[in-house]
XYZ file of C-alpha atoms in Angstrom:
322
model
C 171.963 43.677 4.658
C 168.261 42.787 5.066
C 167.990 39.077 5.388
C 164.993 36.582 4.821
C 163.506 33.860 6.951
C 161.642 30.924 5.584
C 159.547 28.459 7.486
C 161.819 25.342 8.192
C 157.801 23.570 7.958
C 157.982 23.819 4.303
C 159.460 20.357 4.607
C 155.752 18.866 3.600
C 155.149 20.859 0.860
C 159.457 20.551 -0.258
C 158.890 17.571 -2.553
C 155.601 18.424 -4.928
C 156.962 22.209 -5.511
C 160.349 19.932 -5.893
C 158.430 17.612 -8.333
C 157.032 20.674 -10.176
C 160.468 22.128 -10.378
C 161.872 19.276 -12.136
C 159.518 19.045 -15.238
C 159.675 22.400 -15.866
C 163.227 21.574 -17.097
C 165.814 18.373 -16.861
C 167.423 18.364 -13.524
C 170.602 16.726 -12.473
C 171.826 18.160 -9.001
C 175.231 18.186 -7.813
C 176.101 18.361 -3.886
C 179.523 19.148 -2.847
C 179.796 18.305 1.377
C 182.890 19.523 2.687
C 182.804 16.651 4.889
C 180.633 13.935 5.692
C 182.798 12.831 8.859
C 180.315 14.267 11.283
C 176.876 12.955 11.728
C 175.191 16.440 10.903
C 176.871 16.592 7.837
C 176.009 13.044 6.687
C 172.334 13.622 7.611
C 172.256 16.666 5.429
C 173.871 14.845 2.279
C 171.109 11.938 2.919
C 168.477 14.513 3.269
C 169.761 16.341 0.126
C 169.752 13.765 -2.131
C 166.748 12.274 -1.318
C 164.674 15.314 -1.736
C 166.706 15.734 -5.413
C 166.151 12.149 -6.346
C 162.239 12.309 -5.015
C 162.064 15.555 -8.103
C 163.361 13.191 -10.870
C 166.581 14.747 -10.368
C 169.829 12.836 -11.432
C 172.276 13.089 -8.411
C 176.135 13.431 -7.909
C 177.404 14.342 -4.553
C 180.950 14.183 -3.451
C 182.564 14.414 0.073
C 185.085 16.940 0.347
C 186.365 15.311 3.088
C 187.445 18.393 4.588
C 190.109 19.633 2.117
C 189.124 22.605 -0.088
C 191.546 21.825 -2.761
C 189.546 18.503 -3.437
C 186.051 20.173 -2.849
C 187.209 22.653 -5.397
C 187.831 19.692 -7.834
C 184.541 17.804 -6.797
C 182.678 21.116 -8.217
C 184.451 21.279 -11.222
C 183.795 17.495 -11.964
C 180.458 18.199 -11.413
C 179.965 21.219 -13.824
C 181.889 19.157 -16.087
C 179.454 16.457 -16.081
C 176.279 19.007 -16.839
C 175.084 19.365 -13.044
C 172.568 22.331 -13.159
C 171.928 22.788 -9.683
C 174.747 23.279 -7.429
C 173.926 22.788 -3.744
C 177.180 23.172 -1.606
C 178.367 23.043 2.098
C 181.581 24.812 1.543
C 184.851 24.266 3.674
C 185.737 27.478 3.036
C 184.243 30.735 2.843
C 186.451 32.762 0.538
C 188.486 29.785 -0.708
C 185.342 28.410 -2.650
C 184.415 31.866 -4.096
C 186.462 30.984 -7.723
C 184.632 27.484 -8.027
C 181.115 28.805 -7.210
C 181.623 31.893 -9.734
C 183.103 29.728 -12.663
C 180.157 27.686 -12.139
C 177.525 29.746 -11.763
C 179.261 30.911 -15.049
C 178.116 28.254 -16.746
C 174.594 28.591 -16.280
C 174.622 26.626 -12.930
C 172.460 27.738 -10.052
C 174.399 27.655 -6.512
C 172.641 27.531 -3.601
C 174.727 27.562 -0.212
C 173.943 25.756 2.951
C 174.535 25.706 6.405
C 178.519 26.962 6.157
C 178.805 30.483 4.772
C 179.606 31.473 1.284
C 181.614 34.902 1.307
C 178.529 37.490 -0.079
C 180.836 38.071 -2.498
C 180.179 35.188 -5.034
C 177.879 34.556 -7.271
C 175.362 32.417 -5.887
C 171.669 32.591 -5.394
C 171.319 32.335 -1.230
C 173.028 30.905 1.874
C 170.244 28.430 4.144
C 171.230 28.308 7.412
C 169.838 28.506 10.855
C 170.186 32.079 12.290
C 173.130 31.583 15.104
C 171.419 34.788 16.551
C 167.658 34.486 16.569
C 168.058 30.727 18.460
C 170.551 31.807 20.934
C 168.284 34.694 21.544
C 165.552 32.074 22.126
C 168.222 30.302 24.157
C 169.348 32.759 26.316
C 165.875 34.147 26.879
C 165.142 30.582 28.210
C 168.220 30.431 30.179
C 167.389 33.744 31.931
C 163.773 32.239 33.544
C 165.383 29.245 34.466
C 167.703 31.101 36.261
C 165.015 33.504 37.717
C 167.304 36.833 36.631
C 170.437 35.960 39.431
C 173.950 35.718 38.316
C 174.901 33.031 37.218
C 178.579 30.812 36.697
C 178.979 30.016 32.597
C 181.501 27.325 31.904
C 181.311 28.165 28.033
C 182.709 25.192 25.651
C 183.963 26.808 21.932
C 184.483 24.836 19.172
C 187.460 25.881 17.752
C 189.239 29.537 17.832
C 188.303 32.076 15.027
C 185.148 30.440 14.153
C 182.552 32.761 12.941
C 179.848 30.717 13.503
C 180.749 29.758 17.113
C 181.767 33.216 18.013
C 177.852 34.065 16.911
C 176.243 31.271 18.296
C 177.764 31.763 21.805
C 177.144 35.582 21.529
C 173.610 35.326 20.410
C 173.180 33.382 23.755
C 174.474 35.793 25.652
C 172.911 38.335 24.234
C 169.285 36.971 24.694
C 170.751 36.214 28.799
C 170.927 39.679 29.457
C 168.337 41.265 27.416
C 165.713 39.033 29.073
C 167.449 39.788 32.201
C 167.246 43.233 31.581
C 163.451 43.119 30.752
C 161.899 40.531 33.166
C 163.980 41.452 36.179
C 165.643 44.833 35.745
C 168.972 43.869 36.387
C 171.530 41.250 34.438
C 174.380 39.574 35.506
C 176.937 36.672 34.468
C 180.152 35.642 35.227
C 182.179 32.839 32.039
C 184.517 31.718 34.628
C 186.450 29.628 31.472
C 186.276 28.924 28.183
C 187.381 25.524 27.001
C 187.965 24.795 23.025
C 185.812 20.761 22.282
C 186.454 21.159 18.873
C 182.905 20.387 18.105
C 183.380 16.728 19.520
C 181.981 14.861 22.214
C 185.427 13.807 23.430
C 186.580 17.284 23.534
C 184.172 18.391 25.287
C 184.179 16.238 28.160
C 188.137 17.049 27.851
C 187.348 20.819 28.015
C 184.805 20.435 30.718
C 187.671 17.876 32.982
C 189.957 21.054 32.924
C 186.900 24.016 33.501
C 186.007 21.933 36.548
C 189.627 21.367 37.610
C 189.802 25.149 37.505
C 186.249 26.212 38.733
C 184.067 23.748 40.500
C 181.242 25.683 41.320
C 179.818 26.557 38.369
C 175.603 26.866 37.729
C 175.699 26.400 33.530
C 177.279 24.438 30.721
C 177.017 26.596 27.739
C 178.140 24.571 24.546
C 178.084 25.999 21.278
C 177.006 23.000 19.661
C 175.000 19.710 21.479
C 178.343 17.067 21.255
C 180.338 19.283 23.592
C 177.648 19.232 26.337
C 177.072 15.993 25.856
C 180.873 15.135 26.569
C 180.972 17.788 29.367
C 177.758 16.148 30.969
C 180.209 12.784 31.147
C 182.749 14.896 32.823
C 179.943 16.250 35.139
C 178.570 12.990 35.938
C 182.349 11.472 36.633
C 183.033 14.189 38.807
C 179.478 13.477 40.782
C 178.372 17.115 39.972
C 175.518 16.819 37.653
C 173.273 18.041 40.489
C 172.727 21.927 40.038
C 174.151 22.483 36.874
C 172.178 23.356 33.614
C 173.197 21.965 30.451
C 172.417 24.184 27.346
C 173.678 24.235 23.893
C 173.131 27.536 21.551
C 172.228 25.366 18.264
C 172.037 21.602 16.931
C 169.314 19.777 17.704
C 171.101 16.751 17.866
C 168.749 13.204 18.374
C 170.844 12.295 21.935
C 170.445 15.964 23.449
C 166.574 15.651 22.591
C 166.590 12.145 24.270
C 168.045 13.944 26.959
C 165.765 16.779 27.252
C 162.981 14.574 27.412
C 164.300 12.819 29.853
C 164.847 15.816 32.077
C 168.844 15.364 31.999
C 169.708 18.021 29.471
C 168.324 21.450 29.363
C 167.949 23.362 25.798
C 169.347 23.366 22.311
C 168.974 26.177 19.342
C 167.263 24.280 16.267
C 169.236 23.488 13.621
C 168.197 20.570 11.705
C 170.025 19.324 8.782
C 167.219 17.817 7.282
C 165.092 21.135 7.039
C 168.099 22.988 5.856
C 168.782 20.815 3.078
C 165.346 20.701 1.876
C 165.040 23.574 1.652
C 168.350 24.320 -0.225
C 167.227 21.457 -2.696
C 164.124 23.430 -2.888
C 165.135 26.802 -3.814
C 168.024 25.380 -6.524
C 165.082 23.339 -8.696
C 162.558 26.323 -8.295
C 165.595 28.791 -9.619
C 165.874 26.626 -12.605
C 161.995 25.885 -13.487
C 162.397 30.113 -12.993
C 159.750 29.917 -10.367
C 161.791 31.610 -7.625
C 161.076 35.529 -6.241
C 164.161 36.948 -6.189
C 166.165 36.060 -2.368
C 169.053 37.927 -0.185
C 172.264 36.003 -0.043
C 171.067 34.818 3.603
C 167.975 32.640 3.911
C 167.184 31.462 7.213
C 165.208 28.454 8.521
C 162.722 29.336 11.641
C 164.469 29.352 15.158
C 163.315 27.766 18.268
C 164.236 26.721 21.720
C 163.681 22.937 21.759
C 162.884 21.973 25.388
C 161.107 19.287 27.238
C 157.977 21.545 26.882
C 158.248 21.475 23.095
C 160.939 18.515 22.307
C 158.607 15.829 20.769
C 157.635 18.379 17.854
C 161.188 18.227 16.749
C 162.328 14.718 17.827
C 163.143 11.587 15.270
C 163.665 8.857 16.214
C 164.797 7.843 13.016
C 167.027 10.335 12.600
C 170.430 10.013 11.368
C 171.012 13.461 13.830
C-alpha cells in the first residue's frame, strides 16, 4: 500500500484552512482518547480540541481510559449526540473497527491518529509519525556517532507484541546498518538484552537495573520511546556509568529528553509530536466535511526527523505539555 506524507509544518496554516472548513458547514467534533493517563496522550486531546474549538467547532471528547468497551460507548454517545467529525486514538486496532464503521455509517467522517485503525474500517486516514522513516533517521545518526564499529545495544521494549514498538526499534536498526553498510562498508551490532519499561519512566530504569546487572559494558541505550531512557539514564547515573554510553530513543520527542539533548546528556529522539499529529487530524476531518479534501491512503504521515542538539531548539517548547 502506497502511503502519503504531509508536512507536520502545516501547523501555521492548520487553523485558517480549519476556520474555512467550519463555515462551509456546522461542525461539532467528537474525540475519543483511549487514554489520557500519559502525558502524550493528554497533550494530543489539548491540542485537538483547541484546534476544533479555534474552527467554531462544538467539542466533545471523552477519555477511554484505556478500556475499549467504554471507548466503544464514548463513540456511540458521541454519534448519538450529532458529532460530525470523528477524530479517534483507538485502544484497539480491530476491536474499534464496529464503532468506527457504524459511525462513519451515519454520515460521520473518522479520522485516526497516532494508534492504528485496522485498514479494514471505514475511515478516511490514520496520522501518525512513520516508526520507520525516524528510526531510519535515528539509526543513520547512531551509525556516525559510532564511526561504523560494533557496538553493545541494551534495547528497552515497551511491552511484548506491540506493533508499534516492534517497528520503531526495527526501523532503528535498520537505518544502523544500512548507514553502516554505506559510509563504512561493513556493519555490526551486538543487543546484548532486551528489557520490557512498559513505556514508563519507572520501568525503564527497572529494565535498565537488570540489563546492567546482566551486561555492564554496554556502548548504547536504545529505548523505543523517550520515558524508558530517561528512567534507564537514572539507572546509569546510580550505577556511576553514564560515562561512555549513548542514550537514544527511536520516537517521542518528549520536552525532558529535548532538555536533555540540549544539554549534552541525552543523545537523539525520532519526532513524534502530539501536537502536530493532532492538528493535523483536526485538519483533515473539517476539510472532509466542507468536501475540500483530495482523496488520502488510510496512512498519512507527519515529516520525520532526528531531533539532536544540532537541530533541538526547532522542535523544543517550553510550554509544552510533552
Amino acid at each position: 500500500m502506497k502511503t502519503r506524507t504531509i508536512a507536520g509544518a502545516l501547523a501555521a496554516a492548520t487553523a485558517l484552512t480549519a476556520a474555512a472548513s467550519a463555515q462551509a458547514a456546522d461542525c461539532s467534533v467528537g474525540i475519543s482518547m483511549y487514554t489520557l493517563g500519559a502525558p502524550y496522550f493528554a497533550a494530543q486531546e489539548v491540542a485537538a480540541r483547541e484546534a476544533a474549538t479555534a474552527a467554531g467547532c462544538e467539542v466533545r471528547t471523552a477519555d477511554g481510559q484505556n478500556d475499549m468497551v467504554k471507548q466503544i460507548g464514548d463513540i456511540e454517545d458521541m454519534v448519538a449526540a450529532g458529532v460530525n467529525v470523528l477524530i479517534v486514538n483507538p485502544r484497539d486496532s480491530l476491536g474499534l473497527v464496529p464503532a468506527v464503521d457504524a459511525a462513519t455509517a451515519q454520515g460521520v467522517h473518522v479520522v485516526a491518529m497516532d494508534s492504528m485503525l485496522d485498514p479494514s474500517a471505514d475511515f478516511i486516514t490514520n496520522v501518525s509519525a512513520s516508526n520507520e522513516a525516524n528510526g531510519k533517521l535515528v539509526g543513520e545518526w547512531l551509525a556516525k556517532q559510532t564511526n561504523g564499529e560494533p557496538i553493545k545495544i541494551a534495547l528497552l521494549s515497551g511491552s511484548q507484541g506491540n506493533v508499534v514498538g516492534q517497528a520503531r526499534r526495527m526501523g532503528v536498526l535498520a537505518g544502523l546498518v544500512d548507514a553502516q553498510l554505506n559510509n563504512y562498508g561493513h556493519a555490526g551490532y551486538e543487543i546484548v538484552g532486551q528489557g520490557w519499561g512498559n513505556w514508563a519512566t519507572e520501568g525503564g530504569l527497572t529494565a535498565m537495573e537488570d540489563l546492567l546487572t546482566a551486561h555492564p559494558d554496554i556502548d548504547v541505550v536504545l529505548g523505543e520511546n523517550d520515558s524508558m531512557v530517561i528512567g534507564a539514564r537514572e539507572a546509569l547515573k546510580a550505577a556511576n556509568r553514564l560515562d561512555g554510553v549513548l542514550l537514544v530513543a527511536a520516537a517521542d520527542g518528549q520536552k525532558e529528553a529535548y532538555e536533555m539533548i540540549k544539554n549534552g546528556e541525552y543523545g537523539a529522539t525520532g519526532l513524534n509530536d502530539p501536537k502536530a499529529l493532532a492538528e493535523l487530524a483536526v485538519k483533515i476531518g473539517l476539510d472532509t466535511l466542507a468536501g475540500t479534501q483530495e482523496p488520502l491512503t488510510k496512512f498519512t504521515f507527519t515529516d520525520p526527523a532526528v531531533v539532536t542538539k544540532d537541530n533541538v531548539d526547532k522542535y523544543y517548547n517550553d510550554k509544552s505539555l510533552f
